Amino acid sequence: MRSYLIIFAFVVGGTNAHSWLVCTDYLEKNARDYISHKCRGYPRAANKFLHTDVVFGEESGYDHEPAEDAPCRVRRNDRVHYDSEYPMAVYYPGQQVVLAHPMKGHGGDADCTNAYIPDTGNWIYRSVVNVNREISLSEYRKNLVFDLGVSPVGNDQLSRTYPKPGFQNGPDFCLNQDQSLATYSFNVPLDLDPGRYSFMWLWAFNYPTELFSTCFEVEIARNQMHRNRILRDRGYRNLSVPCGGITSNPAIRGTCDAQSTVRYSRYPGGSSQRTSSSIQLAITNIIVIFMSAYPS
């Protein structure tokens, strides 16, 4: 019976698999609802495809299956694709960053779908510093910024457990399978030189096929103080970093990552609590190790 479910999930889910990043610097880790004013950085051409006055996760033609000579939905043009309302992200080395995307139905949750919806790879890649042209898919994949992990598949209990690594970290998925919010957490490498980079988020629904990408430019500041000055110049008052609690990827261990338990209630004010216990996190870590063996 379980083998049948796995095949069913791959065939049916794979038919409509797609998603994209909506925010590249979100202010809330493991959030339940997308709030546009909590976004301080946007993906490439968000000013054309991802207007903040439309429903989160609404279809806009932004999803993209990358090819070697077309890794991104649109070719790079920073002057056109970013503006004061939809600025590119600014990070500092060592910062913990939150990315936000809609689930678009691709969650494995035994309470509303099943535990066998695949998630087989999630990565952030980058260009070299201060490149001013579009680069190829293989050029992006020479420089791994972070392996975002994979969601646990095939375990009913872990499918219901949030936060979790990988694509399926959407605590309210069962309330709105299409347009619910999911987030990733990752740490910016400490050795990145200041300057401008092109980043690419790559999600493998079924590795090595059915890949989806979103590209976004990032200014890497010299340090946190430098980043704060840039954000102030853009008019942002909230300069915080979403630290505390646990990250969506339990492999992350950094100054932002307090060792604590986070509890989620599926229904506001309800009794259905979602808890990430130390045992569940340990199991998730083991799953991440085995399932992240795909090449980067």
Tab-separated table of C-alpha atoms in Angstrom, residues 64-72 136-138 213:
chain	number	residue	atom	x	y	z
A	64	HIS	CA	10.331	28.697	-13.937
A	65	GLU	CA	12.004	25.428	-14.898
A	66	PRO	CA	15.658	26.335	-15.430
A	67	ALA	CA	17.701	25.465	-18.509
A	68	GLU	CA	21.442	25.820	-19.040
A	69	ASP	CA	21.102	29.068	-20.996
A	70	ALA	CA	17.954	30.238	-19.166
A	71	PRO	CA	18.438	29.592	-15.455
A	72	CYS	CA	16.086	32.397	-14.407
A	136	SER	CA	24.449	29.989	-17.035
A	137	LEU	CA	22.930	27.323	-14.823
A	138	SER	CA	26.252	25.478	-14.592
A	213	SER	CA	14.271	28.208	-9.788
